[in-house]
Structures are given as structure tokens and as C-alpha cells.
Amino acid sequence: MDDLEFKRRYGPWALIAGASEGTGASFARQLSAKGLNLILVARREGPLAALAQELRAAHGTQCITATIDLAAEDAAQQLLGAAEGREVGLLILNAGADPNGAMFLDNAVANWDVLVMRNVMTTMRALHAFAAPMRQRGRGGLMVVGSGACYGGLPGINVYAATKAFDLVLSEALWAELEPHGVDVLSYVLGRTDTPAHRELMEARGMAVPAGLADADDVARLGLERLPFGPVCNWGEADDEAVMSASSAAQRRARIRQIAAISAAYTVKG
Ligand SMILES: NC(=O)c1ccc[n+]([C@@H]2O[C@H](COP(=O)([O-])OP(=O)(O)OC[C@H]3O[C@@H](n4cnc5c(N)ncnc54)[C@H](OP(=O)(O)O)[C@@H]3O)[C@@H](O)[C@H]2O)c1
């Protein structure tokens, strides 16, 4: 898709939650280069403001920032507030890594609450809030950045994996529900990626940075390319390949299509 068509389908504004560094900043740079205006969200204002200034100067697009803690009870409301009066055609929910790296019982439950608030509650509420006007307009895109951890529980990747499974399953359902309304939904499942958050966690655990981490710019590029081809894109795998999961993206898509008619019969029409 060329930049003009991308902007027509997903512009004029994109909101990126978790935009200040890593894959979030890569999405921001690439979307700004395509001519989209941006709402950049994270907790730290400094890196957001620097990025916004860089993008305005580089591309002449509009770029505003909002410091929001996505784990706050009213985070989705705050996101809506930040977007007020702007037509958001693309929502990217990028923030989602697990800073805990701990066994379930060896961590205070309050820390797990924070992860669930950000990755489950805010994700679900933001999708609900931003998808509604997209459905009305008959166009738009929703991307939830996920993790290969979504495909099963592992020690030390407990609550994180469970939140990512929630995000995957919800995104698949929304893909099927919103496709007839011209809104694209993608669960973008990443593998290990070279981001500051990931490096920080490895450093804190005394781990060496391994070779072969995915590059954040490459990750962002593929995600934007695959946005119209939901519901799932697994980084590093072709559409019909299954490495991280027992089923490929293509098989998951086919399964949803296959049972859509049965599930639709149980559904109250809005
Ligand atoms: N890196 C990997 O190896 C890897 C592997 C698989 C999946 N993923 C997925 O890829 C996505 C990006 O991961 P990442 O490694 O870049 O780390 P991340 O911590 O999920 O994302 C970093 C960005 O999110 C912001 N952020 C984090 N928590 C936030 C909160 N509570 N409220 C608002 N903003 C918040 C950070 O800025 P502030 O600190 O200023 O808030 C920063 O801009 C995540 O969804 C993660 O699960 C990553």
C-alpha cells in the first residue's frame, strides 16, 4: 500500500500508547514519514517531547504528546481526552512488556495488578473507545502488540503470558467483528526484540544481550505492512508457518472464519 492510501485508510491521526522508545518510537517515525499526525503516549514526558520535536522538524506533520500511566484506572479515559477533537484512524497499543520477570508467588500481587490493568483493562477499554468511531466512519486500524508468550504459560512468564493471551483472543474476535465495517485489527505477536525495556530487564538479571534480537525498525515496518492482513502476524514467521504457536496465522484466520456463522447466531446485533 502506498503512503497516500495508507493515510486515507488509517489517518489523519494515529495514537501510539508506549511511543517514547523501542518499537513504539519506530512506529512513530515510520507513521510520521507516511504523513500521519501523531499522539504520542508514555509516562516520561522528556523522551516523548524530544521525539515529537524530531518528527515535526523531519516531516512537518503534527505531533502532540500525553503523559499517561496506562496502568491507571482511568487510563482509557485519559487516552480519549488526549485525542479529543482529533480523528484517530489508527490506534497502536504498544506498551506491554513485563518488568517483573518473577515467579508468580515471589512477587507482590499488587505488581501483577499493575500488569493486568495495563495489558488487559486499559487495552480492552481503549479498543472499545477508539473502535466505535472507526466503525461509524467505515475505516481505521487497531494494532495490539503482543508476544509469543501468548501461546502458553511458562515459569516466570506467568501473568504476562496470560495478559498477552487475552489480547490475542480479543483481537481475533474484533478482527472478525469489524472486518465488515472496514476496520482492520492486528494482533502483532513479537519475538525477542532489541528495545531499551528488554535490555534493561536483561541487564538487571545479569544476562548477556544475545545475538539475533529483532531490530525495532524492522519490527515496526512489518507490523504496518501486515495491518490489513489480520488477525495475527507472528514476527519471523510466514503467514502459513507455525513456530511460536501450534497453529499458523493462516490457520487461526481460517478457524475464526469457519466458526463465525455459528457464533454470530448467538450474538445480539447492536
Ligand atoms: N522487547 C521484546 O523482546 C519483546 C518481546 C515480545 C513482545 N514484546 C512486546 O512489544 C511491546 C514493546 O515492548 P518493549 O520491550 O519496547 O517494552 P514496553 O515497556 O512494553 O514499551 C516501552 C514503551 O512503553 C512505555 N510504557 C511502558 N509502560 C507504560 C505505562 N504503564 N504507561 C505508559 N507507557 C508505558 C514506555 O515509556 P515510559 O517508560 O516513559 O512509560 C516506552 O515508550 C510490548 O507490548 C511487549 O510485550 C517485546
Tab-separated table of C-alpha atoms and ligand atoms in Angstrom:
chain	number	residue	atom	x	y	z
A	1	MET	CA	0.000	0.000	0.000
A	2	ASP	CA	1.456	3.410	-0.872
A	3	ASP	CA	1.656	6.194	1.694
A	4	LEU	CA	-1.311	8.085	0.255
A	5	GLU	CA	-3.575	5.048	0.518
A	6	PHE	CA	-2.213	4.245	3.999
A	7	LYS	CA	-3.084	7.773	5.140
A	8	ARG	CA	-6.541	7.555	3.589
A	9	ARG	CA	-7.246	4.281	5.410
A	10	TYR	CA	-5.573	4.973	8.753
A	11	GLY	CA	-5.180	8.774	9.023
A	12	PRO	CA	-5.273	11.577	9.701
A	13	TRP	CA	-4.193	10.883	13.324
A	14	ALA	CA	-2.578	7.820	14.898
A	15	LEU	CA	-2.327	7.324	18.645
A	16	ILE	CA	0.593	5.218	19.872
A	17	ALA	CA	0.469	4.078	23.501
A	18	GLY	CA	4.047	3.361	24.574
A	19	ALA	CA	5.648	5.595	21.964
A	20	SER	CA	8.780	7.008	23.509
A	21	GLU	CA	11.338	4.302	22.684
A	22	GLY	CA	11.868	0.894	21.098
A	23	THR	CA	9.178	-0.385	18.746
A	24	GLY	CA	6.809	2.433	19.790
A	25	ALA	CA	9.249	5.118	18.636
A	26	SER	CA	9.911	3.144	15.435
A	27	PHE	CA	6.180	3.064	14.678
A	28	ALA	CA	6.061	6.812	15.325
A	29	ARG	CA	8.946	7.604	12.963
A	30	GLN	CA	7.537	5.453	10.161
A	31	LEU	CA	3.975	6.761	10.521
A	32	SER	CA	5.167	10.354	10.589
A	33	ALA	CA	7.173	9.718	7.404
A	34	LYS	CA	3.926	8.461	5.807
A	35	GLY	CA	2.331	11.828	6.658
A	36	LEU	CA	0.156	10.835	9.634
A	37	ASN	CA	-0.257	13.177	12.584
A	38	LEU	CA	0.589	11.573	15.895
A	39	ILE	CA	-0.494	11.458	19.510
A	40	LEU	CA	2.439	10.008	21.431
A	41	VAL	CA	1.746	8.491	24.845
A	42	ALA	CA	4.074	7.215	27.591
A	43	ARG	CA	4.832	8.036	31.219
A	44	ARG	CA	8.002	10.109	30.750
A	45	GLU	CA	7.478	13.496	29.114
A	46	GLY	CA	11.160	14.132	28.237
A	47	PRO	CA	11.661	11.377	25.621
A	48	LEU	CA	8.160	11.965	24.207
A	49	ALA	CA	8.748	15.691	23.746
A	50	ALA	CA	12.129	15.092	22.086
A	51	LEU	CA	10.609	12.590	19.656
A	52	ALA	CA	7.684	14.889	18.860
A	53	GLN	CA	10.068	17.738	18.108
A	54	GLU	CA	12.200	15.484	15.884
A	55	LEU	CA	9.157	14.323	13.885
A	56	ARG	CA	7.665	17.801	13.421
A	57	ALA	CA	11.012	19.029	12.097
A	58	ALA	CA	11.594	15.989	9.864
A	59	HIS	CA	8.161	15.650	8.277
A	60	GLY	CA	6.160	18.821	9.034
A	61	THR	CA	3.371	16.684	10.493
A	62	GLN	CA	1.519	17.485	13.696
A	63	CYS	CA	2.675	15.645	16.747
A	64	ILE	CA	1.366	16.027	20.280
A	65	THR	CA	2.305	14.205	23.468
A	66	ALA	CA	0.410	12.984	26.522
A	67	THR	CA	1.959	11.598	29.688
A	68	ILE	CA	-0.370	8.867	30.857
A	69	ASP	CA	0.237	5.832	33.035
A	70	LEU	CA	-1.562	3.100	31.109
A	71	ALA	CA	-1.933	1.114	34.334
A	72	ALA	CA	-4.075	3.860	35.900
A	73	GLU	CA	-7.736	3.060	36.480
A	74	ASP	CA	-8.810	5.922	34.204
A	75	ALA	CA	-6.099	5.447	31.553
A	76	ALA	CA	-8.515	4.771	28.677
A	77	GLN	CA	-10.440	7.932	29.592
A	78	GLN	CA	-7.164	9.847	29.591
A	79	LEU	CA	-6.330	8.458	26.132
A	80	LEU	CA	-9.690	9.658	24.855
A	81	GLY	CA	-9.034	13.035	26.447
A	82	ALA	CA	-5.639	13.295	24.732
A	83	ALA	CA	-7.295	12.560	21.374
A	84	GLU	CA	-10.235	14.918	21.905
A	85	GLY	CA	-11.337	16.649	18.711
A	86	ARG	CA	-8.940	14.627	16.533
A	87	GLU	CA	-9.928	11.873	14.135
A	88	VAL	CA	-7.880	8.874	15.226
A	89	GLY	CA	-7.779	6.391	12.345
A	90	LEU	CA	-5.089	4.181	13.853
A	91	LEU	CA	-4.571	3.020	17.425
A	92	ILE	CA	-1.381	1.158	18.284
A	93	LEU	CA	-1.256	-0.332	21.768
A	94	ASN	CA	2.464	-0.987	22.020
A	95	ALA	CA	3.366	-0.758	25.734
A	96	GLY	CA	3.074	-4.163	27.349
A	97	ALA	CA	6.394	-5.670	28.449
A	98	ASP	CA	6.802	-7.368	31.816
A	99	PRO	CA	9.270	-5.500	34.029
A	100	ASN	CA	8.810	-8.116	36.800
A	101	GLY	CA	10.413	-11.276	35.408
A	102	ALA	CA	9.420	-13.180	38.549
A	103	MET	CA	7.771	-16.386	39.698
A	104	PHE	CA	4.088	-15.783	40.465
A	105	LEU	CA	4.317	-16.245	44.259
A	106	ASP	CA	7.642	-14.442	44.594
A	107	ASN	CA	6.148	-11.103	43.601
A	108	ALA	CA	3.626	-8.940	45.440
A	109	VAL	CA	0.183	-9.371	43.923
A	110	ALA	CA	-0.028	-5.580	43.577
A	111	ASN	CA	2.655	-5.796	40.874
A	112	TRP	CA	0.575	-8.328	38.957
A	113	ASP	CA	-2.431	-5.997	39.294
A	114	VAL	CA	-0.448	-3.275	37.531
A	115	LEU	CA	0.365	-5.598	34.619
A	116	VAL	CA	-3.257	-6.711	34.292
A	117	MET	CA	-4.521	-3.124	34.457
A	118	ARG	CA	-2.249	-2.001	31.621
A	119	ASN	CA	-2.350	-5.072	29.369
A	120	VAL	CA	-5.930	-6.212	29.925
A	121	MET	CA	-8.215	-3.491	31.312
A	122	THR	CA	-6.741	-0.482	29.525
A	123	THR	CA	-6.289	-2.465	26.307
A	124	MET	CA	-9.903	-3.635	26.334
A	125	ARG	CA	-11.283	-0.204	27.242
A	126	ALA	CA	-9.137	1.656	24.703
A	127	LEU	CA	-10.149	-0.745	21.934
A	128	HIS	CA	-13.798	-0.204	22.831
A	129	ALA	CA	-13.441	3.575	22.920
A	130	PHE	CA	-11.402	4.045	19.749
A	131	ALA	CA	-13.020	1.321	17.604
A	132	ALA	CA	-16.521	2.806	17.951
A	133	PRO	CA	-15.902	5.943	15.838
A	134	MET	CA	-13.849	3.872	13.370
A	135	ARG	CA	-16.795	1.535	12.825
A	136	GLN	CA	-19.017	4.563	12.277
A	137	ARG	CA	-16.612	6.014	9.709
A	138	GLY	CA	-16.168	2.649	7.989
A	139	ARG	CA	-12.385	2.695	8.152
A	140	GLY	CA	-9.463	2.530	10.560
A	141	GLY	CA	-6.876	0.246	12.131
A	142	LEU	CA	-6.243	-1.240	15.568
A	143	MET	CA	-2.951	-2.909	16.386
A	144	VAL	CA	-2.245	-4.661	19.677
A	145	VAL	CA	1.419	-5.505	20.096
A	146	GLY	CA	1.678	-8.951	21.618
A	147	SER	CA	4.251	-11.566	22.454
A	148	GLY	CA	4.975	-15.178	21.606
A	149	ALA	CA	4.381	-15.740	25.325
A	150	CYS	CA	0.653	-15.573	24.470
A	151	TYR	CA	0.779	-19.142	23.195
A	152	GLY	CA	1.334	-20.787	26.567
A	153	GLY	CA	2.368	-20.354	30.163
A	154	LEU	CA	5.970	-20.679	31.264
A	155	PRO	CA	7.619	-20.300	34.684
A	156	GLY	CA	8.485	-16.661	35.263
A	157	ILE	CA	6.298	-15.611	32.325
A	158	ASN	CA	3.019	-16.219	34.102
A	159	VAL	CA	0.747	-13.183	34.365
A	160	TYR	CA	2.464	-11.581	31.372
A	161	ALA	CA	1.689	-14.585	29.148
A	162	ALA	CA	-1.900	-14.650	30.409
A	163	THR	CA	-2.445	-10.962	29.593
A	164	LYS	CA	-0.991	-11.478	26.124
A	165	ALA	CA	-3.303	-14.462	25.571
A	166	PHE	CA	-6.241	-12.204	26.489
A	167	ASP	CA	-5.058	-9.575	23.996
A	168	LEU	CA	-4.614	-12.149	21.222
A	169	VAL	CA	-8.047	-13.679	21.662
A	170	LEU	CA	-9.837	-10.339	21.940
A	171	SER	CA	-8.039	-9.018	18.847
A	172	GLU	CA	-9.050	-12.090	16.841
A	173	ALA	CA	-12.700	-11.578	17.751
A	174	LEU	CA	-12.569	-7.874	16.932
A	175	TRP	CA	-10.929	-8.627	13.599
A	176	ALA	CA	-13.918	-10.745	12.625
A	177	GLU	CA	-16.474	-8.293	14.052
A	178	LEU	CA	-15.003	-5.165	12.495
A	179	GLU	CA	-13.872	-6.514	9.126
A	180	PRO	CA	-17.330	-5.946	7.570
A	181	HIS	CA	-17.092	-2.315	8.732
A	182	GLY	CA	-13.757	-1.629	7.029
A	183	VAL	CA	-11.729	-1.591	10.266
A	184	ASP	CA	-8.525	-3.670	10.330
A	185	VAL	CA	-7.399	-5.380	13.538
A	186	LEU	CA	-3.999	-6.987	14.031
A	187	SER	CA	-2.533	-8.863	16.963
A	188	TYR	CA	1.146	-8.373	16.242
A	189	VAL	CA	2.999	-11.148	18.064
A	190	LEU	CA	6.655	-10.305	18.614
A	191	GLY	CA	9.624	-12.437	19.487
A	192	ARG	CA	12.670	-11.153	21.338
A	193	THR	CA	13.317	-7.613	20.159
A	194	ASP	CA	16.102	-5.144	20.804
A	195	THR	CA	14.364	-2.449	22.877
A	196	PRO	CA	15.580	-0.409	25.865
A	197	ALA	CA	12.996	-2.101	28.124
A	198	HIS	CA	14.207	-5.562	27.110
A	199	ARG	CA	17.866	-4.600	27.538
A	200	GLU	CA	17.105	-3.127	30.979
A	201	LEU	CA	15.495	-6.379	32.116
A	202	MET	CA	18.409	-8.477	30.804
A	203	GLU	CA	20.888	-6.129	32.493
A	204	ALA	CA	19.010	-6.319	35.793
A	205	ARG	CA	19.181	-10.140	35.587
A	206	GLY	CA	22.902	-10.114	34.696
A	207	MET	CA	22.154	-11.659	31.302
A	208	ALA	CA	24.282	-11.043	28.224
A	209	VAL	CA	22.443	-9.498	25.288
A	210	PRO	CA	22.096	-12.391	22.817
A	211	ALA	CA	22.765	-12.117	19.119
A	212	GLY	CA	19.829	-12.141	16.754
A	213	LEU	CA	17.369	-9.919	18.612
A	214	ALA	CA	14.883	-8.412	16.172
A	215	ASP	CA	15.526	-4.806	15.191
A	216	ALA	CA	12.787	-2.390	16.342
A	217	ASP	CA	12.628	-0.563	12.982
A	218	ASP	CA	12.256	-3.851	11.082
A	219	VAL	CA	9.551	-4.927	13.517
A	220	ALA	CA	7.599	-1.691	13.044
A	221	ARG	CA	7.905	-1.861	9.249
A	222	LEU	CA	6.467	-5.379	9.057
A	223	GLY	CA	3.671	-4.531	11.514
A	224	LEU	CA	2.482	-1.605	9.390
A	225	GLU	CA	2.693	-3.756	6.243
A	226	ARG	CA	0.636	-6.571	7.805
A	227	LEU	CA	-2.013	-4.304	9.383
A	228	PRO	CA	-4.589	-5.109	6.651
A	229	PHE	CA	-3.916	-8.868	6.939
A	230	GLY	CA	-5.113	-9.725	10.447
A	231	PRO	CA	-5.979	-11.093	12.780
A	232	VAL	CA	-2.453	-12.283	13.619
A	233	CYS	CA	1.067	-11.674	12.429
A	234	ASN	CA	3.798	-13.671	14.139
A	235	TRP	CA	7.163	-11.940	13.829
A	236	GLY	CA	9.692	-14.097	11.995
A	237	GLU	CA	7.095	-16.485	10.609
A	238	ALA	CA	5.384	-16.573	7.242
A	239	ASP	CA	1.587	-16.370	7.338
A	240	ASP	CA	1.276	-20.165	6.927
A	241	GLU	CA	4.120	-21.105	9.286
A	242	ALA	CA	3.709	-22.192	12.912
A	243	VAL	CA	6.763	-21.959	15.129
A	244	MET	CA	5.765	-19.975	18.242
A	245	SER	CA	2.238	-21.353	18.175
A	246	ALA	CA	0.655	-24.734	17.437
A	247	SER	CA	-1.276	-23.077	14.616
A	248	SER	CA	-0.139	-20.603	11.979
A	249	ALA	CA	-1.668	-17.158	11.451
A	250	ALA	CA	-3.445	-18.567	8.386
A	251	GLN	CA	-4.895	-21.499	10.356
A	252	ARG	CA	-6.158	-19.199	13.119
A	253	ARG	CA	-7.784	-16.956	10.492
A	254	ALA	CA	-9.446	-19.949	8.818
A	255	ARG	CA	-10.743	-21.261	12.158
A	256	ILE	CA	-12.343	-17.913	13.011
A	257	ARG	CA	-13.985	-17.728	9.592
A	258	GLN	CA	-15.198	-21.302	9.945
A	259	ILE	CA	-16.977	-20.804	13.277
A	260	ALA	CA	-18.092	-17.217	12.617
A	261	ALA	CA	-21.535	-18.231	11.367
A	262	ILE	CA	-22.261	-20.349	14.471
A	263	SER	CA	-21.014	-17.700	16.902
A	264	ALA	CA	-22.929	-14.981	15.026
A	265	ALA	CA	-26.194	-16.868	15.645
A	266	TYR	CA	-25.676	-16.414	19.414
A	267	THR	CA	-24.926	-12.707	19.153
A	268	VAL	CA	-27.275	-9.812	19.866
A	269	LYS	CA	-26.990	-7.363	16.982
A	270	GLY	CA	-26.100	-3.781	18.038
B	1	LIG	N1	11.257	-6.431	23.586
B	1	LIG	C1	10.966	-7.698	23.424
B	1	LIG	O1	11.835	-8.578	23.383
B	1	LIG	C2	9.536	-8.128	23.255
B	1	LIG	C3	9.241	-9.484	23.028
B	1	LIG	C4	7.920	-9.866	22.831
B	1	LIG	C5	6.923	-8.913	22.875
B	1	LIG	N2	7.238	-7.600	23.118
B	1	LIG	C6	6.145	-6.630	23.194
B	1	LIG	O2	6.493	-5.466	22.462
B	1	LIG	C7	5.931	-4.306	23.084
B	1	LIG	C8	7.022	-3.279	23.325
B	1	LIG	O3	7.952	-3.827	24.230
B	1	LIG	P1	9.218	-3.050	24.798
B	1	LIG	O4	10.272	-4.051	25.015
B	1	LIG	O5	9.539	-1.841	23.975
B	1	LIG	O6	8.780	-2.556	26.255
B	1	LIG	P2	7.489	-1.757	26.809
B	1	LIG	O7	7.817	-1.373	28.192
B	1	LIG	O8	6.279	-2.555	26.607
B	1	LIG	O9	7.369	-0.496	25.872
B	1	LIG	C9	8.136	0.634	26.043
B	1	LIG	C10	7.293	1.860	25.828
B	1	LIG	O10	6.084	1.785	26.576
B	1	LIG	C11	6.024	2.854	27.540
B	1	LIG	N3	5.331	2.314	28.724
B	1	LIG	C12	5.626	1.207	29.424
B	1	LIG	N4	4.775	1.071	30.469
B	1	LIG	C13	3.907	2.110	30.392
B	1	LIG	C14	2.801	2.536	31.185
B	1	LIG	N5	2.426	1.895	32.298
B	1	LIG	N6	2.138	3.642	30.808
B	1	LIG	C15	2.507	4.333	29.713
B	1	LIG	N7	3.543	3.979	28.933
B	1	LIG	C16	4.240	2.878	29.273
B	1	LIG	C17	7.478	3.269	27.732
B	1	LIG	O11	7.674	4.618	28.088
B	1	LIG	P3	7.657	5.119	29.626
B	1	LIG	O12	8.639	4.243	30.353
B	1	LIG	O13	8.068	6.547	29.548
B	1	LIG	O14	6.257	4.973	30.115
B	1	LIG	C18	8.010	3.077	26.319
B	1	LIG	O15	7.631	4.159	25.478
B	1	LIG	C19	5.253	-4.810	24.358
B	1	LIG	O16	3.881	-4.993	24.150
B	1	LIG	C20	5.917	-6.156	24.631
B	1	LIG	O17	5.102	-7.035	25.357
B	1	LIG	C21	8.504	-7.194	23.319
